[in-house]
PDB file of C-alpha atoms and ligand atoms in Angstrom:
ATOM      1  CA  MET A   1      18.159   4.593  -9.018  1.00 36.00           C
ATOM      2  CA  SER A   2      16.801   6.888  -5.630  1.00 37.00           C
ATOM      3  CA  MET A   3      19.756   8.950  -3.950  1.00 34.00           C
ATOM      4  CA  LYS A   4      20.657   8.027  -0.564  1.00 38.00           C
ATOM      5  CA  ILE A   5      19.343  11.073   1.147  1.00 31.00           C
ATOM      6  CA  PRO A   6      17.639  11.699   4.467  1.00 32.00           C
ATOM      7  CA  PHE A   7      14.056  10.569   4.940  1.00 34.00           C
ATOM      8  CA  PHE A   8      12.668  14.017   5.583  1.00 38.00           C
ATOM      9  CA  ASN A   9      14.604  17.048   6.762  1.00 36.00           C
ATOM     10  CA  ASN A  10      14.269  18.428  10.282  1.00 38.00           C
ATOM     11  CA  LYS A  11      11.619  20.769   9.544  1.00 40.00           C
ATOM     12  CA  HIS A  12       9.382  17.697   8.853  1.00 43.00           C
ATOM     13  CA  SER A  13       7.719  19.723   5.932  1.00 48.00           C
ATOM     14  CA  GLU A  14       5.580  17.896   3.712  1.00 53.00           C
ATOM     15  CA  GLU A  15       7.324  18.855   0.657  1.00 56.00           C
ATOM     16  CA  SER A  16      10.617  17.057   1.911  1.00 72.00           C
ATOM     17  CA  LEU A  17       9.171  13.308   1.983  1.00 83.00           C
ATOM     18  CA  TYR A  18      11.417  11.355   0.254  1.00 84.00           C
ATOM     19  CA  TYR A  19       9.887   9.038  -2.258  1.00 89.00           C
ATOM     20  CA  PRO A  20      12.161   6.159  -2.799  1.00 87.00           C
ATOM     21  CA  GLU A  21      11.751   4.605  -6.382  1.00 83.00           C
ATOM     22  CA  ASP A  22      13.513   0.831  -5.964  1.00 86.00           C
ATOM     23  CA  ASN A  23      13.024  -1.704  -3.963  1.00 87.00           C
ATOM     24  CA  THR A  24       9.767  -0.436  -2.961  1.00 93.00           C
ATOM     25  CA  PRO A  25       6.483  -2.922  -2.143  1.00 97.00           C
ATOM     26  CA  ASN A  26       4.452  -3.552  -4.975  1.00 97.00           C
ATOM     27  CA  HIS A  27       1.401  -4.539  -2.897  1.00 98.00           C
ATOM     28  CA  ILE A  28       0.824  -2.880   0.894  1.00 98.00           C
ATOM     29  CA  ALA A  29      -1.984  -4.435   2.802  1.00 98.00           C
ATOM     30  CA  ILE A  30      -3.071  -2.032   5.818  1.00 99.00           C
ATOM     31  CA  ILE A  31      -5.250  -2.711   8.983  1.00 98.00           C
ATOM     32  CA  MET A  32      -6.633   0.871   9.964  1.00 98.00           C
ATOM     33  CA  ASP A  33      -7.434   0.277  13.491  1.00 98.00           C
ATOM     34  CA  GLY A  34      -7.910   3.019  16.146  1.00 98.00           C
ATOM     35  CA  ASN A  35     -10.585   5.004  14.747  1.00 98.00           C
ATOM     36  CA  GLY A  36     -12.499   4.458  18.067  1.00 98.00           C
ATOM     37  CA  ARG A  37      -9.951   5.339  20.445  1.00 98.00           C
ATOM     38  CA  TRP A  38      -8.931   8.163  18.482  1.00 98.00           C
ATOM     39  CA  ALA A  39     -12.415   9.761  19.228  1.00 97.00           C
ATOM     40  CA  GLY A  40     -12.622   8.595  22.250  1.00 98.00           C
ATOM     41  CA  LYS A  41      -9.382  10.522  23.412  1.00 98.00           C
ATOM     42  CA  ARG A  42     -11.221  13.719  22.401  1.00 97.00           C
ATOM     43  CA  GLY A  43     -14.549  13.032  24.121  1.00 98.00           C
ATOM     44  CA  MET A  44     -16.292  12.350  20.556  1.00 97.00           C
ATOM     45  CA  VAL A  45     -18.605   9.913  19.524  1.00 96.00           C
ATOM     46  CA  ARG A  46     -16.660   6.406  17.710  1.00 97.00           C
ATOM     47  CA  ALA A  47     -18.586   7.568  14.316  1.00 96.00           C
ATOM     48  CA  ALA A  48     -16.212  10.713  14.400  1.00 97.00           C
ATOM     49  CA  GLY A  49     -12.916   8.741  14.307  1.00 97.00           C
ATOM     50  CA  HIS A  50     -14.446   6.764  11.446  1.00 97.00           C
ATOM     51  CA  LYS A  51     -15.006  10.100   9.471  1.00 97.00           C
ATOM     52  CA  GLU A  52     -11.556  11.199  10.404  1.00 97.00           C
ATOM     53  CA  GLY A  53     -10.181   7.835   9.331  1.00 97.00           C
ATOM     54  CA  VAL A  54     -11.345   8.659   5.791  1.00 97.00           C
ATOM     55  CA  SER A  55      -9.295  11.580   5.464  1.00 96.00           C
ATOM     56  CA  THR A  56      -6.389   9.136   6.156  1.00 97.00           C
ATOM     57  CA  VAL A  57      -7.451   7.016   3.484  1.00 98.00           C
ATOM     58  CA  VAL A  58      -7.342  10.179   1.192  1.00 97.00           C
ATOM     59  CA  LYS A  59      -3.861  10.935   1.900  1.00 97.00           C
ATOM     60  CA  ILE A  60      -2.522   7.403   2.152  1.00 98.00           C
ATOM     61  CA  VAL A  61      -3.797   6.537  -1.345  1.00 98.00           C
ATOM     62  CA  ASN A  62      -1.945   9.611  -2.724  1.00 97.00           C
ATOM     63  CA  ALA A  63       0.773   8.728  -1.129  1.00 97.00           C
ATOM     64  CA  ALA A  64       0.766   5.008  -2.120  1.00 97.00           C
ATOM     65  CA  VAL A  65       0.245   6.649  -5.694  1.00 97.00           C
ATOM     66  CA  LYS A  66       3.247   8.748  -5.547  1.00 95.00           C
ATOM     67  CA  CYS A  67       5.594   5.648  -4.394  1.00 95.00           C
ATOM     68  CA  LYS A  68       4.092   3.839  -7.394  1.00 95.00           C
ATOM     69  CA  VAL A  69       2.878   0.815  -5.439  1.00 97.00           C
ATOM     70  CA  LYS A  70       0.710  -1.243  -7.388  1.00 98.00           C
ATOM     71  CA  VAL A  71      -1.877  -2.718  -5.063  1.00 98.00           C
ATOM     72  CA  LEU A  72      -3.361  -1.149  -1.693  1.00 98.00           C
ATOM     73  CA  THR A  73      -5.546  -3.295   0.164  1.00 98.00           C
ATOM     74  CA  LEU A  74      -7.149  -1.299   3.076  1.00 98.00           C
ATOM     75  CA  TYR A  75      -9.153  -3.364   5.499  1.00 98.00           C
ATOM     76  CA  THR A  76     -12.606  -1.679   5.781  1.00 98.00           C
ATOM     77  CA  PHE A  77     -15.019  -3.461   7.380  1.00 98.00           C
ATOM     78  CA  SER A  78     -14.724  -7.089   8.346  1.00 98.00           C
ATOM     79  CA  LYS A  79     -17.110  -9.803   8.857  1.00 97.00           C
ATOM     80  CA  GLU A  80     -16.452  -9.646  12.659  1.00 97.00           C
ATOM     81  CA  ASN A  81     -17.416  -5.981  12.488  1.00 97.00           C
ATOM     82  CA  TRP A  82     -20.961  -7.172  12.399  1.00 98.00           C
ATOM     83  CA  LYS A  83     -21.067  -7.583  16.383  1.00 97.00           C
ATOM     84  CA  ARG A  84     -20.628  -3.742  16.745  1.00 97.00           C
ATOM     85  CA  PRO A  85     -23.766  -1.447  17.373  1.00 97.00           C
ATOM     86  CA  LYS A  86     -26.247  -1.042  14.468  1.00 97.00           C
ATOM     87  CA  THR A  87     -25.488   2.617  14.728  1.00 97.00           C
ATOM     88  CA  GLU A  88     -21.838   2.262  14.383  1.00 97.00           C
ATOM     89  CA  ILE A  89     -22.200  -0.439  11.613  1.00 97.00           C
ATOM     90  CA  ASP A  90     -24.665   1.804   9.352  1.00 97.00           C
ATOM     91  CA  PHE A  91     -22.019   4.558   9.930  1.00 97.00           C
ATOM     92  CA  ILE A  92     -19.008   2.467   8.518  1.00 97.00           C
ATOM     93  CA  LEU A  93     -20.951   1.131   5.773  1.00 98.00           C
ATOM     94  CA  ARG A  94     -22.285   4.404   4.354  1.00 97.00           C
ATOM     95  CA  LEU A  95     -18.446   5.485   4.274  1.00 97.00           C
ATOM     96  CA  PRO A  96     -17.601   4.264   1.157  1.00 97.00           C
ATOM     97  CA  LYS A  97     -20.305   5.817  -0.785  1.00 97.00           C
ATOM     98  CA  GLU A  98     -19.522   9.537   0.877  1.00 96.00           C
ATOM     99  CA  PHE A  99     -15.779   8.770   0.282  1.00 96.00           C
ATOM    100  CA  LEU A 100     -16.444   8.264  -3.348  1.00 97.00           C
ATOM    101  CA  GLN A 101     -18.957  10.861  -3.767  1.00 96.00           C
ATOM    102  CA  ILE A 102     -16.032  13.257  -2.850  1.00 97.00           C
ATOM    103  CA  TYR A 103     -12.857  11.739  -3.917  1.00 97.00           C
ATOM    104  CA  LEU A 104     -14.116   9.862  -7.073  1.00 98.00           C
ATOM    105  CA  PRO A 105     -12.978  12.284  -9.456  1.00 97.00           C
ATOM    106  CA  GLU A 106      -9.538  12.718  -7.651  1.00 97.00           C
ATOM    107  CA  LEU A 107      -9.220   8.863  -7.537  1.00 97.00           C
ATOM    108  CA  ILE A 108      -9.770   8.760 -11.540  1.00 98.00           C
ATOM    109  CA  SER A 109      -7.371  11.771 -12.207  1.00 97.00           C
ATOM    110  CA  ASN A 110      -4.469   9.745 -10.266  1.00 97.00           C
ATOM    111  CA  ASN A 111      -5.424   6.692 -12.794  1.00 98.00           C
ATOM    112  CA  VAL A 112      -6.294   4.713  -9.622  1.00 98.00           C
ATOM    113  CA  ARG A 113      -8.451   1.251 -10.129  1.00 98.00           C
ATOM    114  CA  ILE A 114     -11.083   0.381  -7.448  1.00 98.00           C
ATOM    115  CA  GLU A 115     -11.737  -3.307  -6.600  1.00 98.00           C
ATOM    116  CA  VAL A 116     -13.402  -4.691  -3.637  1.00 98.00           C
ATOM    117  CA  ILE A 117     -12.852  -8.011  -1.928  1.00 98.00           C
ATOM    118  CA  GLY A 118     -15.282  -9.862   0.591  1.00 97.00           C
ATOM    119  CA  ASP A 119     -18.604 -11.029   0.238  1.00 96.00           C
ATOM    120  CA  MET A 120     -20.569  -8.107  -1.590  1.00 94.00           C
ATOM    121  CA  GLU A 121     -23.679  -9.923  -1.267  1.00 92.00           C
ATOM    122  CA  ASN A 122     -25.092  -9.331   2.591  1.00 89.00           C
ATOM    123  CA  LEU A 123     -24.155  -5.206   2.062  1.00 96.00           C
ATOM    124  CA  PRO A 124     -26.800  -2.679   2.337  1.00 97.00           C
ATOM    125  CA  THR A 125     -27.733  -1.731  -1.514  1.00 97.00           C
ATOM    126  CA  TYR A 126     -26.350   1.826  -0.870  1.00 97.00           C
ATOM    127  CA  THR A 127     -22.948   0.559  -0.357  1.00 98.00           C
ATOM    128  CA  ARG A 128     -22.619  -2.317  -2.924  1.00 98.00           C
ATOM    129  CA  GLU A 129     -24.175   0.330  -5.784  1.00 98.00           C
ATOM    130  CA  ALA A 130     -21.578   3.052  -4.703  1.00 98.00           C
ATOM    131  CA  VAL A 131     -18.869   0.584  -4.967  1.00 98.00           C
ATOM    132  CA  GLN A 132     -20.063  -1.401  -8.306  1.00 98.00           C
ATOM    133  CA  TYR A 133     -20.319   2.221  -9.980  1.00 98.00           C
ATOM    134  CA  ALA A 134     -17.072   3.177  -8.669  1.00 98.00           C
ATOM    135  CA  ILE A 135     -15.355  -0.490  -9.810  1.00 98.00           C
ATOM    136  CA  ASP A 136     -17.347   0.312 -13.280  1.00 98.00           C
ATOM    137  CA  ARG A 137     -15.901   3.888 -13.724  1.00 98.00           C
ATOM    138  CA  THR A 138     -12.428   3.088 -13.032  1.00 98.00           C
ATOM    139  CA  VAL A 139     -12.215  -0.493 -14.642  1.00 98.00           C
ATOM    140  CA  ASP A 140      -9.803   0.676 -17.671  1.00 98.00           C
ATOM    141  CA  ASN A 141      -7.353   2.576 -15.266  1.00 98.00           C
ATOM    142  CA  ASP A 142      -3.923   0.827 -14.672  1.00 97.00           C
ATOM    143  CA  GLY A 143      -2.331   2.908 -12.017  1.00 98.00           C
ATOM    144  CA  LEU A 144      -2.570   1.928  -8.315  1.00 98.00           C
ATOM    145  CA  GLN A 145      -5.245  -0.565  -7.305  1.00 98.00           C
ATOM    146  CA  MET A 146      -6.810   0.138  -4.285  1.00 98.00           C
ATOM    147  CA  ASN A 147      -8.586  -2.819  -2.790  1.00 98.00           C
ATOM    148  CA  ILE A 148     -11.639  -2.036  -0.424  1.00 98.00           C
ATOM    149  CA  ALA A 149     -11.915  -4.834   1.997  1.00 98.00           C
ATOM    150  CA  LEU A 150     -15.708  -4.973   2.885  1.00 98.00           C
ATOM    151  CA  ASN A 151     -17.312  -7.536   4.610  1.00 98.00           C
ATOM    152  CA  TYR A 152     -14.022  -9.723   4.402  1.00 98.00           C
ATOM    153  CA  GLY A 153     -13.273 -12.195   6.277  1.00 98.00           C
ATOM    154  CA  SER A 154     -10.307 -14.469   5.802  1.00 98.00           C
ATOM    155  CA  ARG A 155     -11.566 -17.904   6.869  1.00 98.00           C
ATOM    156  CA  HIS A 156     -14.706 -17.399   5.121  1.00 98.00           C
ATOM    157  CA  GLU A 157     -12.653 -16.278   2.110  1.00 98.00           C
ATOM    158  CA  ILE A 158     -10.906 -19.676   2.380  1.00 98.00           C
ATOM    159  CA  LEU A 159     -14.034 -21.415   2.908  1.00 98.00           C
ATOM    160  CA  HIS A 160     -15.829 -19.955  -0.205  1.00 97.00           C
ATOM    161  CA  ALA A 161     -12.902 -20.575  -2.267  1.00 97.00           C
ATOM    162  CA  MET A 162     -13.058 -24.354  -1.113  1.00 97.00           C
ATOM    163  CA  LYS A 163     -16.606 -24.715  -1.852  1.00 97.00           C
ATOM    164  CA  GLU A 164     -16.188 -23.281  -5.676  1.00 97.00           C
ATOM    165  CA  MET A 165     -13.235 -25.498  -5.900  1.00 96.00           C
ATOM    166  CA  ILE A 166     -14.836 -28.646  -4.991  1.00 96.00           C
ATOM    167  CA  THR A 167     -17.751 -27.819  -7.100  1.00 97.00           C
ATOM    168  CA  ASP A 168     -15.241 -27.246  -9.975  1.00 97.00           C
ATOM    169  CA  ILE A 169     -13.816 -30.987  -8.852  1.00 96.00           C
ATOM    170  CA  ASN A 170     -17.056 -32.241  -8.732  1.00 97.00           C
ATOM    171  CA  ASN A 171     -17.624 -31.241 -12.656  1.00 97.00           C
ATOM    172  CA  ALA A 172     -14.691 -32.313 -14.040  1.00 96.00           C
ATOM    173  CA  LYS A 173     -13.337 -28.439 -14.528  1.00 96.00           C
ATOM    174  CA  LEU A 174     -10.115 -29.109 -12.248  1.00 95.00           C
ATOM    175  CA  SER A 175      -8.281 -32.030 -11.524  1.00 95.00           C
ATOM    176  CA  LEU A 176      -7.484 -32.703  -7.701  1.00 94.00           C
ATOM    177  CA  ASP A 177      -4.117 -34.376  -8.412  1.00 92.00           C
ATOM    178  CA  GLU A 178      -2.872 -31.181 -10.510  1.00 88.00           C
ATOM    179  CA  LEU A 179      -4.449 -28.826  -7.842  1.00 93.00           C
ATOM    180  CA  ASP A 180      -1.367 -26.680  -6.756  1.00 96.00           C
ATOM    181  CA  GLU A 181      -1.314 -23.457  -4.548  1.00 96.00           C
ATOM    182  CA  ARG A 182      -1.403 -20.719  -7.739  1.00 96.00           C
ATOM    183  CA  GLN A 183      -4.889 -22.816  -8.518  1.00 96.00           C
ATOM    184  CA  PHE A 184      -5.857 -22.486  -5.312  1.00 97.00           C
ATOM    185  CA  SER A 185      -5.098 -18.743  -5.254  1.00 98.00           C
ATOM    186  CA  GLY A 186      -7.336 -18.151  -7.819  1.00 97.00           C
ATOM    187  CA  TYR A 187     -10.610 -18.962  -6.033  1.00 98.00           C
ATOM    188  CA  LEU A 188      -9.630 -16.521  -3.434  1.00 98.00           C
ATOM    189  CA  TYR A 189     -11.158 -12.767  -3.576  1.00 98.00           C
ATOM    190  CA  THR A 190      -7.347 -11.687  -4.508  1.00 98.00           C
ATOM    191  CA  ALA A 191      -7.646 -13.754  -7.675  1.00 97.00           C
ATOM    192  CA  GLY A 192      -4.716 -12.569  -9.914  1.00 96.00           C
ATOM    193  CA  MET A 193      -3.143 -10.328  -7.589  1.00 97.00           C
ATOM    194  CA  LYS A 194       0.404 -10.819  -6.162  1.00 97.00           C
ATOM    195  CA  ASP A 195       0.274 -11.126  -2.377  1.00 98.00           C
ATOM    196  CA  PRO A 196       1.135  -8.288  -0.038  1.00 98.00           C
ATOM    197  CA  ASP A 197       4.940  -7.536   0.325  1.00 98.00           C
ATOM    198  CA  LEU A 198       4.094  -5.142   3.417  1.00 98.00           C
ATOM    199  CA  LEU A 199       1.227  -5.287   6.151  1.00 98.00           C
ATOM    200  CA  ILE A 200       0.987  -2.278   8.060  1.00 98.00           C
ATOM    201  CA  ARG A 201      -1.230  -2.237  11.043  1.00 98.00           C
ATOM    202  CA  THR A 202      -2.037   0.895  13.073  1.00 98.00           C
ATOM    203  CA  GLY A 203      -3.121   1.534  16.495  1.00 98.00           C
ATOM    204  CA  GLY A 204      -0.857  -0.519  18.796  1.00 98.00           C
ATOM    205  CA  GLU A 205      -2.494  -4.085  18.466  1.00 98.00           C
ATOM    206  CA  LYS A 206       0.004  -6.991  16.911  1.00 98.00           C
ATOM    207  CA  ARG A 207      -2.716  -9.354  15.176  1.00 98.00           C
ATOM    208  CA  LEU A 208      -3.890  -9.980  11.837  1.00 98.00           C
ATOM    209  CA  SER A 209      -7.451  -9.904  13.177  1.00 98.00           C
ATOM    210  CA  ASN A 210      -8.739 -12.661  10.318  1.00 98.00           C
ATOM    211  CA  PHE A 211      -7.351 -10.564   7.273  1.00 98.00           C
ATOM    212  CA  LEU A 212      -5.622 -12.297   4.387  1.00 98.00           C
ATOM    213  CA  LEU A 213      -4.654 -15.283   6.382  1.00 98.00           C
ATOM    214  CA  TRP A 214      -3.339 -17.290   2.920  1.00 98.00           C
ATOM    215  CA  GLN A 215      -2.200 -14.437   1.175  1.00 98.00           C
ATOM    216  CA  LEU A 216       0.271 -12.751   4.188  1.00 98.00           C
ATOM    217  CA  ALA A 217       2.509 -16.308   4.238  1.00 97.00           C
ATOM    218  CA  TYR A 218       5.762 -14.465   3.482  1.00 96.00           C
ATOM    219  CA  THR A 219       4.652 -10.782   4.077  1.00 98.00           C
ATOM    220  CA  GLU A 220       6.930  -8.353   6.035  1.00 98.00           C
ATOM    221  CA  PHE A 221       4.902  -6.917   9.201  1.00 98.00           C
ATOM    222  CA  TRP A 222       5.047  -3.374  10.065  1.00 98.00           C
ATOM    223  CA  PHE A 223       3.347  -2.523  13.319  1.00 98.00           C
ATOM    224  CA  THR A 224       2.605   1.515  14.719  1.00 98.00           C
ATOM    225  CA  ASP A 225       1.233   2.360  17.628  1.00 98.00           C
ATOM    226  CA  VAL A 226      -0.315   5.710  15.710  1.00 98.00           C
ATOM    227  CA  LEU A 227      -4.074   5.397  15.946  1.00 98.00           C
ATOM    228  CA  TRP A 228      -5.440   5.426  12.170  1.00 98.00           C
ATOM    229  CA  PRO A 229      -6.783   9.083  11.956  1.00 98.00           C
ATOM    230  CA  ASP A 230      -3.379  10.278  13.350  1.00 98.00           C
ATOM    231  CA  PHE A 231      -1.268   7.992  10.592  1.00 98.00           C
ATOM    232  CA  THR A 232       0.382  10.504   8.120  1.00 97.00           C
ATOM    233  CA  GLU A 233       2.077  10.249   4.776  1.00 97.00           C
ATOM    234  CA  LYS A 234       5.369  10.713   6.635  1.00 96.00           C
ATOM    235  CA  GLU A 235       4.715   7.334   8.875  1.00 97.00           C
ATOM    236  CA  PHE A 236       3.527   5.512   5.590  1.00 98.00           C
ATOM    237  CA  LEU A 237       7.025   6.262   4.085  1.00 97.00           C
ATOM    238  CA  LEU A 238       8.873   5.048   7.255  1.00 96.00           C
ATOM    239  CA  ALA A 239       7.252   1.804   6.674  1.00 97.00           C
ATOM    240  CA  VAL A 240       8.026   1.645   3.213  1.00 97.00           C
ATOM    241  CA  GLU A 241      11.673   2.696   3.991  1.00 95.00           C
ATOM    242  CA  GLU A 242      11.673  -0.103   6.410  1.00 96.00           C
ATOM    243  CA  TYR A 243      10.641  -2.657   4.288  1.00 96.00           C
ATOM    244  CA  ARG A 244      13.176  -1.780   1.866  1.00 94.00           C
ATOM    245  CA  LYS A 245      15.824  -2.630   4.393  1.00 93.00           C
ATOM    246  CA  ARG A 246      14.739  -6.049   4.983  1.00 92.00           C
ATOM    247  CA  LYS A 247      15.979  -9.018   3.598  1.00 86.00           C
ATOM    248  CA  ARG A 248      13.469 -11.360   2.246  1.00 82.00           C
ATOM    249  CA  ARG A 249      14.403 -15.083   1.957  1.00 83.00           C
ATOM    250  CA  PHE A 250      11.108 -16.777   1.438  1.00 85.00           C
ATOM    251  CA  GLY A 251      12.468 -19.866   3.364  1.00 87.00           C
ATOM    252  CA  GLY A 252      15.729 -19.788   1.602  1.00 87.00           C
ATOM    253  CA  ILE A 253      19.113 -18.493   3.273  1.00 78.00           C
TER     254      ILE A 253
HETATM  255  C1  FPP B   1     -10.934   0.023  12.799  1.00 68.62           C
HETATM  256  O1  FPP B   1     -10.867   0.885  14.038  1.00 68.62           O
HETATM  257  C2  FPP B   1     -11.728   0.749  11.923  1.00 68.62           C
HETATM  258  C3  FPP B   1     -12.804   0.256  11.313  1.00 68.62           C
HETATM  259  C4  FPP B   1     -13.536  -0.898  11.521  1.00 68.62           C
HETATM  260  C5  FPP B   1     -13.054   0.992  10.418  1.00 68.62           C
HETATM  261  C6  FPP B   1     -12.250   1.551   9.282  1.00 68.62           C
HETATM  262  C7  FPP B   1     -12.964   2.443   8.208  1.00 68.62           C
HETATM  263  C8  FPP B   1     -12.488   3.395   7.742  1.00 68.62           C
HETATM  264  C9  FPP B   1     -11.044   3.858   8.207  1.00 68.62           C
HETATM  265  C10 FPP B   1     -13.268   4.433   6.695  1.00 68.62           C
HETATM  266  C11 FPP B   1     -12.320   3.671   5.453  1.00 68.62           C
HETATM  267  C12 FPP B   1     -13.450   4.250   4.409  1.00 68.62           C
HETATM  268  C13 FPP B   1     -13.327   3.786   3.057  1.00 68.62           C
HETATM  269  C14 FPP B   1     -14.239   4.447   2.272  1.00 68.62           C
HETATM  270  C15 FPP B   1     -11.947   2.969   2.689  1.00 68.62           C
HETATM  271  P1  FPP B   1     -11.642   0.623  15.445  1.00 68.62           P
HETATM  272  O2  FPP B   1     -13.006   1.219  15.269  1.00 68.62           O
HETATM  273  O3  FPP B   1     -11.554  -0.740  15.744  1.00 68.62           O
HETATM  274  O4  FPP B   1     -10.951   1.632  16.358  1.00 68.62           O
HETATM  275  P2  FPP B   1     -10.636   1.227  17.927  1.00 68.62           P
HETATM  276  O5  FPP B   1     -10.086  -0.137  18.053  1.00 68.62           O
HETATM  277  O6  FPP B   1      -9.897   2.808  18.556  1.00 68.62           O
HETATM  278  O7  FPP B   1     -11.863   0.981  18.534  1.00 68.62           O
END
């Protein structure tokens, strides 16, 4: 049982952070927003914000490991992000490779398993190969599962799932009469994973941006104005702390 002690002491030192042990979210999904604004405020190019965002990713993955979170799903590149200038797209799609080149050993030593959710087909080879290598190298790890949402869009995911499902129904592999929510979930990129317990969105916007629309049906939401590059372990723990206080009723009373 965790002791009821202040969240962090008044010196706000990193050592004083409190990692709760009970009633913590199993699955946390994060919309990492605000990189561009972070850079703009400093007169820097947007790419600098994305780069700084990678440092935050490392901190938050480590914090999630310490909190014994089981699954962390990070919205890294959406289907809609293809509308951005080509230079920015290229930069973002190179980040997984850069991130993994530097941090894969640390992730492995923390027993992290890497997964990708999204449409891998239309990604550049360097992105696909880098994440596939990390998936293969971490497949036997049984600590935190880190899902990198890449070229992900929830409506696309649902449509893709429906097409596969209908094919299975037509081939008599699945019965329409017996089809239920659990079976449908098995066709999504998140097949086999529990739905997120907590969604965090940084950067001040309060929308889902086509992220995990099916999976977030009963998820608790936590929004902050803090821009992703400024987001710290302390804020992450604040979100976890607030989640722990919420009463989840799943439609009951
Ligand atoms: C949204 O901020 C952020 C993105 C579209 C990219 C997120 C990517 C990272 C944080 C790097 C992650 C890397 C790995 C390897 C997991 P925005 O650009 O929309 O910011 P703005 O709203 O301020 O313009």
